[in-house]
PDB file of C-alpha atoms in Angstrom:
ATOM      1  CA  MET L 142      -1.213  17.619  14.899  1.00  0.00           C
ATOM      2  CA  ALA L 143      -1.691  14.175  13.378  1.00  0.00           C
ATOM      3  CA  LYS L 144      -1.356  13.830   9.599  1.00  0.00           C
ATOM      4  CA  LEU L 145      -2.384  11.495   6.790  1.00  0.00           C
ATOM      5  CA  TYR L 146       0.656  10.261   4.855  1.00  0.00           C
ATOM      6  CA  PHE L 147       0.780   8.427   1.531  1.00  0.00           C
ATOM      7  CA  TYR L 148       3.971   6.549   0.660  1.00  0.00           C
ATOM      8  CA  TYR L 149       3.610   5.368  -2.928  1.00  0.00           C
ATOM      9  CA  ALA L 150       5.800   3.544  -5.414  1.00  0.00           C
ATOM     10  CA  SER L 151       5.941   0.823  -8.016  1.00  0.00           C
ATOM     11  CA  MET L 152       6.390  -2.824  -7.113  1.00  0.00           C
ATOM     12  CA  ASN L 153       9.657  -3.794  -5.375  1.00  0.00           C
ATOM     13  CA  ALA L 154      10.325  -0.347  -3.908  1.00  0.00           C
ATOM     14  CA  GLY L 155      10.185  -1.520  -0.284  1.00  0.00           C
ATOM     15  CA  LYS L 156       6.763  -0.170   0.731  1.00  0.00           C
ATOM     16  CA  SER L 157       5.989  -3.026   3.127  1.00  0.00           C
ATOM     17  CA  THR L 158       9.554  -2.997   4.452  1.00  0.00           C
ATOM     18  CA  THR L 159       9.291   0.733   5.181  1.00  0.00           C
ATOM     19  CA  LEU L 160       5.916   0.224   6.884  1.00  0.00           C
ATOM     20  CA  LEU L 161       7.302  -2.564   9.055  1.00  0.00           C
ATOM     21  CA  GLN L 162      10.335  -0.451   9.977  1.00  0.00           C
ATOM     22  CA  ALA L 163       8.047   2.418  11.039  1.00  0.00           C
ATOM     23  CA  ASN L 164       5.973  -0.040  13.079  1.00  0.00           C
ATOM     24  CA  PHE L 165       9.139  -1.375  14.749  1.00  0.00           C
ATOM     25  CA  ASN L 166      10.230   2.170  15.614  1.00  0.00           C
ATOM     26  CA  TYR L 167       6.916   2.895  17.366  1.00  0.00           C
ATOM     27  CA  HIS L 168       7.051  -0.386  19.294  1.00  0.00           C
ATOM     28  CA  GLU L 169      10.677   0.172  20.286  1.00  0.00           C
ATOM     29  CA  ARG L 170       9.541   3.374  21.998  1.00  0.00           C
ATOM     30  CA  GLY L 171       6.724   1.593  23.842  1.00  0.00           C
ATOM     31  CA  MET L 172       3.983   2.944  21.591  1.00  0.00           C
ATOM     32  CA  ARG L 173       0.994   0.941  20.360  1.00  0.00           C
ATOM     33  CA  THR L 174       0.128   0.736  16.653  1.00  0.00           C
ATOM     34  CA  MET L 175      -2.613  -0.792  14.557  1.00  0.00           C
ATOM     35  CA  LEU L 176      -1.713  -2.375  11.209  1.00  0.00           C
ATOM     36  CA  TRP L 177      -4.097  -2.885   8.285  1.00  0.00           C
ATOM     37  CA  THR L 178      -3.812  -4.597   4.916  1.00  0.00           C
ATOM     38  CA  ALA L 179      -6.181  -5.571   2.113  1.00  0.00           C
ATOM     39  CA  ALA L 180      -8.015  -8.860   2.569  1.00  0.00           C
ATOM     40  CA  ILE L 181      -7.848  -9.396  -1.198  1.00  0.00           C
ATOM     41  CA  ASP L 182      -4.077  -9.962  -0.928  1.00  0.00           C
ATOM     42  CA  ASP L 183      -3.994 -13.402   0.669  1.00  0.00           C
ATOM     43  CA  ARG L 184      -0.542 -14.487  -0.509  1.00  0.00           C
ATOM     44  CA  SER L 185       0.529 -14.963   3.124  1.00  0.00           C
ATOM     45  CA  GLY L 186      -2.408 -17.288   3.786  1.00  0.00           C
ATOM     46  CA  PRO L 187      -6.140 -17.057   4.428  1.00  0.00           C
ATOM     47  CA  ARG L 188      -7.560 -14.795   7.108  1.00  0.00           C
ATOM     48  CA  GLY L 189      -6.031 -15.399  10.473  1.00  0.00           C
ATOM     49  CA  GLU L 190      -3.177 -17.509   9.124  1.00  0.00           C
ATOM     50  CA  GLY L 191       0.371 -16.485   8.355  1.00  0.00           C
ATOM     51  CA  HIS L 192       1.670 -12.951   8.426  1.00  0.00           C
ATOM     52  CA  ALA L 193      -0.733 -10.429   6.970  1.00  0.00           C
ATOM     53  CA  ILE L 194       2.088  -8.032   6.013  1.00  0.00           C
ATOM     54  CA  GLU L 195       5.274  -9.551   4.680  1.00  0.00           C
ATOM     55  CA  SER L 196       8.134  -7.857   2.868  1.00  0.00           C
ATOM     56  CA  ARG L 197      10.292  -9.428   0.210  1.00  0.00           C
ATOM     57  CA  ILE L 198      13.313  -9.237   2.527  1.00  0.00           C
ATOM     58  CA  GLY L 199      11.613 -11.372   5.177  1.00  0.00           C
ATOM     59  CA  LEU L 200      10.167  -8.864   7.662  1.00  0.00           C
ATOM     60  CA  HIS L 201       6.579  -9.577   8.685  1.00  0.00           C
ATOM     61  CA  ALA L 202       3.788  -8.704  11.105  1.00  0.00           C
ATOM     62  CA  GLY L 203       0.172  -9.518  11.774  1.00  0.00           C
ATOM     63  CA  ALA L 204      -2.477  -7.010  10.705  1.00  0.00           C
ATOM     64  CA  CYS L 205      -6.206  -6.427  10.517  1.00  0.00           C
ATOM     65  CA  ARG L 206      -7.578  -7.052   7.032  1.00  0.00           C
ATOM     66  CA  PHE L 207      -9.952  -4.644   5.327  1.00  0.00           C
ATOM     67  CA  THR L 208     -12.539  -5.265   2.644  1.00  0.00           C
ATOM     68  CA  ALA L 209     -14.611  -2.634   0.850  1.00  0.00           C
ATOM     69  CA  ASP L 210     -17.196  -2.900   3.663  1.00  0.00           C
ATOM     70  CA  THR L 211     -14.807  -2.367   6.581  1.00  0.00           C
ATOM     71  CA  ASP L 212     -15.384   0.752   8.670  1.00  0.00           C
ATOM     72  CA  ILE L 213     -11.755   1.443   9.523  1.00  0.00           C
ATOM     73  CA  LEU L 214     -12.591   4.589  11.495  1.00  0.00           C
ATOM     74  CA  ALA L 215     -15.025   2.745  13.801  1.00  0.00           C
ATOM     75  CA  LYS L 216     -12.603  -0.138  14.363  1.00  0.00           C
ATOM     76  CA  VAL L 217      -9.688   2.190  15.145  1.00  0.00           C
ATOM     77  CA  GLN L 218     -11.844   4.251  17.522  1.00  0.00           C
ATOM     78  CA  ALA L 219     -12.960   1.079  19.351  1.00  0.00           C
ATOM     79  CA  VAL L 220      -9.376  -0.075  19.894  1.00  0.00           C
ATOM     80  CA  HIS L 221      -8.132   3.427  20.740  1.00  0.00           C
ATOM     81  CA  ALA L 222     -10.827   3.807  23.438  1.00  0.00           C
ATOM     82  CA  VAL L 223      -9.480   0.733  25.259  1.00  0.00           C
ATOM     83  CA  GLU L 224      -5.764   1.194  24.717  1.00  0.00           C
ATOM     84  CA  PRO L 225      -4.536   4.419  23.065  1.00  0.00           C
ATOM     85  CA  LEU L 226      -2.885   4.079  19.678  1.00  0.00           C
ATOM     86  CA  SER L 227       0.106   6.138  18.572  1.00  0.00           C
ATOM     87  CA  CYS L 228      -0.103   5.311  14.860  1.00  0.00           C
ATOM     88  CA  VAL L 229      -2.219   3.490  12.262  1.00  0.00           C
ATOM     89  CA  LEU L 230      -0.321   1.924   9.349  1.00  0.00           C
ATOM     90  CA  VAL L 231      -2.069   0.734   6.170  1.00  0.00           C
ATOM     91  CA  ASP L 232      -0.400  -1.538   3.603  1.00  0.00           C
ATOM     92  CA  GLU L 233      -1.839  -2.082   0.094  1.00  0.00           C
ATOM     93  CA  ALA L 234      -3.586   1.296   0.446  1.00  0.00           C
ATOM     94  CA  GLN L 235      -4.431   1.360  -3.273  1.00  0.00           C
ATOM     95  CA  PHE L 236      -7.267  -1.051  -2.403  1.00  0.00           C
ATOM     96  CA  LEU L 237      -8.939   1.367   0.042  1.00  0.00           C
ATOM     97  CA  THR L 238     -12.264   2.767  -1.117  1.00  0.00           C
ATOM     98  CA  ALA L 239     -12.652   6.524  -1.383  1.00  0.00           C
ATOM     99  CA  GLU L 240     -14.770   6.428   1.799  1.00  0.00           C
ATOM    100  CA  GLN L 241     -12.053   4.505   3.652  1.00  0.00           C
ATOM    101  CA  VAL L 242      -9.433   7.064   2.634  1.00  0.00           C
ATOM    102  CA  TRP L 243     -11.676   9.768   4.115  1.00  0.00           C
ATOM    103  CA  GLN L 244     -12.010   7.593   7.247  1.00  0.00           C
ATOM    104  CA  CYS L 245      -8.202   7.560   7.474  1.00  0.00           C
ATOM    105  CA  ALA L 246      -8.258  11.358   7.199  1.00  0.00           C
ATOM    106  CA  ASP L 247     -10.816  11.462  10.041  1.00  0.00           C
ATOM    107  CA  ILE L 248      -8.553   9.247  12.169  1.00  0.00           C
ATOM    108  CA  ALA L 249      -5.824  11.856  11.768  1.00  0.00           C
ATOM    109  CA  ASP L 250      -8.040  14.952  11.961  1.00  0.00           C
ATOM    110  CA  ARG L 251     -10.658  14.027  14.576  1.00  0.00           C
ATOM    111  CA  VAL L 252      -9.091  11.201  16.579  1.00  0.00           C
ATOM    112  CA  GLY L 253      -5.571  12.666  16.484  1.00  0.00           C
ATOM    113  CA  ILE L 254      -3.693   9.541  15.377  1.00  0.00           C
ATOM    114  CA  PRO L 255      -1.192   9.726  12.488  1.00  0.00           C
ATOM    115  CA  VAL L 256      -2.122   7.425   9.594  1.00  0.00           C
ATOM    116  CA  LEU L 257       0.655   6.134   7.324  1.00  0.00           C
ATOM    117  CA  CYS L 258      -0.646   4.589   4.090  1.00  0.00           C
ATOM    118  CA  TYR L 259       1.602   2.616   1.721  1.00  0.00           C
ATOM    119  CA  GLY L 260       0.600   1.492  -1.744  1.00  0.00           C
ATOM    120  CA  LEU L 261       0.887   1.490  -5.491  1.00  0.00           C
ATOM    121  CA  ARG L 262       0.077   4.682  -7.330  1.00  0.00           C
ATOM    122  CA  THR L 263      -0.920   3.086 -10.649  1.00  0.00           C
ATOM    123  CA  ASP L 264      -1.992  -0.269 -12.029  1.00  0.00           C
ATOM    124  CA  PHE L 265      -0.488  -2.326 -14.886  1.00  0.00           C
ATOM    125  CA  ARG L 266      -2.057   0.017 -17.454  1.00  0.00           C
ATOM    126  CA  GLY L 267      -0.607   3.146 -15.860  1.00  0.00           C
ATOM    127  CA  GLU L 268      -4.003   4.170 -14.443  1.00  0.00           C
ATOM    128  CA  LEU L 269      -4.582   5.335 -10.879  1.00  0.00           C
ATOM    129  CA  PHE L 270      -6.150   2.994  -8.349  1.00  0.00           C
ATOM    130  CA  SER L 271      -9.194   4.653  -6.770  1.00  0.00           C
ATOM    131  CA  GLY L 272      -7.715   4.569  -3.249  1.00  0.00           C
ATOM    132  CA  SER L 273      -4.456   6.026  -4.515  1.00  0.00           C
ATOM    133  CA  ALA L 274      -6.260   8.782  -6.423  1.00  0.00           C
ATOM    134  CA  VAL L 275      -8.015   9.998  -3.267  1.00  0.00           C
ATOM    135  CA  LEU L 276      -4.827   9.702  -1.208  1.00  0.00           C
ATOM    136  CA  LEU L 277      -2.920  11.741  -3.786  1.00  0.00           C
ATOM    137  CA  GLY L 278      -5.651  14.337  -3.536  1.00  0.00           C
ATOM    138  CA  ILE L 279      -6.070  14.675   0.233  1.00  0.00           C
ATOM    139  CA  ALA L 280      -2.992  13.316   2.049  1.00  0.00           C
ATOM    140  CA  ASP L 281      -1.060  15.888   4.062  1.00  0.00           C
ATOM    141  CA  THR L 282       2.260  14.399   3.013  1.00  0.00           C
ATOM    142  CA  LEU L 283       3.130  12.501  -0.179  1.00  0.00           C
ATOM    143  CA  VAL L 284       6.358  10.483  -0.294  1.00  0.00           C
ATOM    144  CA  GLU L 285       7.543   8.615  -3.371  1.00  0.00           C
ATOM    145  CA  LEU L 286       9.638   5.554  -2.583  1.00  0.00           C
ATOM    146  CA  LYS L 287      12.038   4.580  -5.348  1.00  0.00           C
ATOM    147  CA  ALA L 288      12.502   1.320  -7.225  1.00  0.00           C
ATOM    148  CA  VAL L 289      14.986   0.751 -10.039  1.00  0.00           C
ATOM    149  CA  CYS L 290      14.315  -0.324 -13.627  1.00  0.00           C
ATOM    150  CA  HIS L 291      16.699  -2.796 -15.284  1.00  0.00           C
ATOM    151  CA  CYS L 292      18.209   0.205 -17.139  1.00  0.00           C
ATOM    152  CA  GLY L 293      19.096   1.945 -13.879  1.00  0.00           C
ATOM    153  CA  ARG L 294      16.447   4.678 -14.107  1.00  0.00           C
ATOM    154  CA  LYS L 295      13.674   5.158 -11.559  1.00  0.00           C
ATOM    155  CA  ALA L 296      10.980   2.493 -11.948  1.00  0.00           C
ATOM    156  CA  SER L 297       7.592   4.167 -11.656  1.00  0.00           C
ATOM    157  CA  MET L 298       5.411   1.707 -13.604  1.00  0.00           C
ATOM    158  CA  ASN L 299       4.151  -1.843 -12.959  1.00  0.00           C
ATOM    159  CA  LEU L 300       4.186  -4.106 -15.999  1.00  0.00           C
ATOM    160  CA  ARG L 301       1.982  -7.198 -15.711  1.00  0.00           C
ATOM    161  CA  VAL L 302       3.462 -10.267 -17.383  1.00  0.00           C
ATOM    162  CA  ASP L 303       2.099 -13.706 -18.203  1.00  0.00           C
ATOM    163  CA  ALA L 304       3.661 -17.058 -17.282  1.00  0.00           C
ATOM    164  CA  GLU L 305       6.134 -16.733 -20.192  1.00  0.00           C
ATOM    165  CA  GLY L 306       7.162 -13.206 -19.167  1.00  0.00           C
ATOM    166  CA  ARG L 307       5.273 -11.442 -21.985  1.00  0.00           C
ATOM    167  CA  ALA L 308       3.627  -8.061 -21.316  1.00  0.00           C
ATOM    168  CA  VAL L 309      -0.099  -8.130 -20.557  1.00  0.00           C
ATOM    169  CA  ALA L 310      -2.125  -5.100 -21.654  1.00  0.00           C
ATOM    170  CA  GLU L 311      -5.700  -6.216 -20.850  1.00  0.00           C
ATOM    171  CA  GLY L 312      -7.488  -7.673 -17.860  1.00  0.00           C
ATOM    172  CA  ALA L 313      -8.941  -6.846 -14.478  1.00  0.00           C
ATOM    173  CA  GLN L 314      -7.303  -3.970 -12.637  1.00  0.00           C
ATOM    174  CA  THR L 315      -6.601  -6.169  -9.624  1.00  0.00           C
ATOM    175  CA  GLU L 316      -4.679  -9.398  -9.985  1.00  0.00           C
ATOM    176  CA  ILE L 317      -2.610 -10.301  -6.950  1.00  0.00           C
ATOM    177  CA  GLY L 318       0.936 -11.373  -7.625  1.00  0.00           C
ATOM    178  CA  GLY L 319       4.581 -10.735  -6.985  1.00  0.00           C
ATOM    179  CA  ASN L 320       7.684 -10.963  -9.142  1.00  0.00           C
ATOM    180  CA  ASP L 321       6.047 -13.795 -11.088  1.00  0.00           C
ATOM    181  CA  ARG L 322       3.312 -11.429 -12.380  1.00  0.00           C
ATOM    182  CA  TYR L 323       4.767  -7.902 -12.244  1.00  0.00           C
ATOM    183  CA  VAL L 324       7.953  -6.109 -13.245  1.00  0.00           C
ATOM    184  CA  ALA L 325       8.805  -2.594 -12.088  1.00  0.00           C
ATOM    185  CA  LEU L 326       9.965  -0.492 -15.061  1.00  0.00           C
ATOM    186  CA  CYS L 327      10.720   3.112 -15.959  1.00  0.00           C
ATOM    187  CA  ARG L 328       8.055   4.769 -18.118  1.00  0.00           C
ATOM    188  CA  ARG L 329      10.115   4.358 -21.305  1.00  0.00           C
ATOM    189  CA  HIS L 330      10.581   0.599 -20.934  1.00  0.00           C
ATOM    190  CA  PHE L 331       6.980   0.179 -19.755  1.00  0.00           C
ATOM    191  CA  SER L 332       5.753   1.925 -22.912  1.00  0.00           C
ATOM    192  CA  GLU L 333       8.078  -0.109 -25.130  1.00  0.00           C
ATOM    193  CA  ALA L 334       6.949  -3.385 -23.540  1.00  0.00           C
ATOM    194  CA  LEU L 335       3.329  -2.503 -24.299  1.00  0.00           C
ATOM    195  CA  GLY L 336       4.156  -1.375 -27.853  1.00  0.00           C
ATOM    196  CA  ARG L 337       3.146   2.237 -27.306  1.00  0.00           C
TER     197      ARG L 337
END
């Protein structure tokens, strides 16, 4: 029976690396996969250019890009009807809409293809992303990937920083960036940085 998985973590925990390793494992066994990532994250280049999924350690792969309007279920079914898929892998899953998360559940439940979603649990304020909230609620399997705070404890929070490295407490929930904009911290150091 196919399942819906949610692998979640803070920044720098290796979510994309783990996704790409899983993809490699399927391909090594002659199985076909379909990769997805959020169109909003265009750090690897505009649509159709560069590698859609790229890890900090240099692994990369092409992927379909979803927006809030993308019917992931319909697109997966169309591909699966022509050439059967063994797995669907979704990077930046925090940006899925609630409806798209349910589509991923339908891919597992009705189409019979495992769906592995990877993403952030919370934003820079410590609040759940909507896609992550639904995944935490309905995924068959939840797996927390670990990152490390500068103090050596588990980093579970994502601190947004400005160009001078100062903590940012206000702003839009989504602002794309890497190590230049976010620091993974334990809850204690996250709270201290925000003056809580």
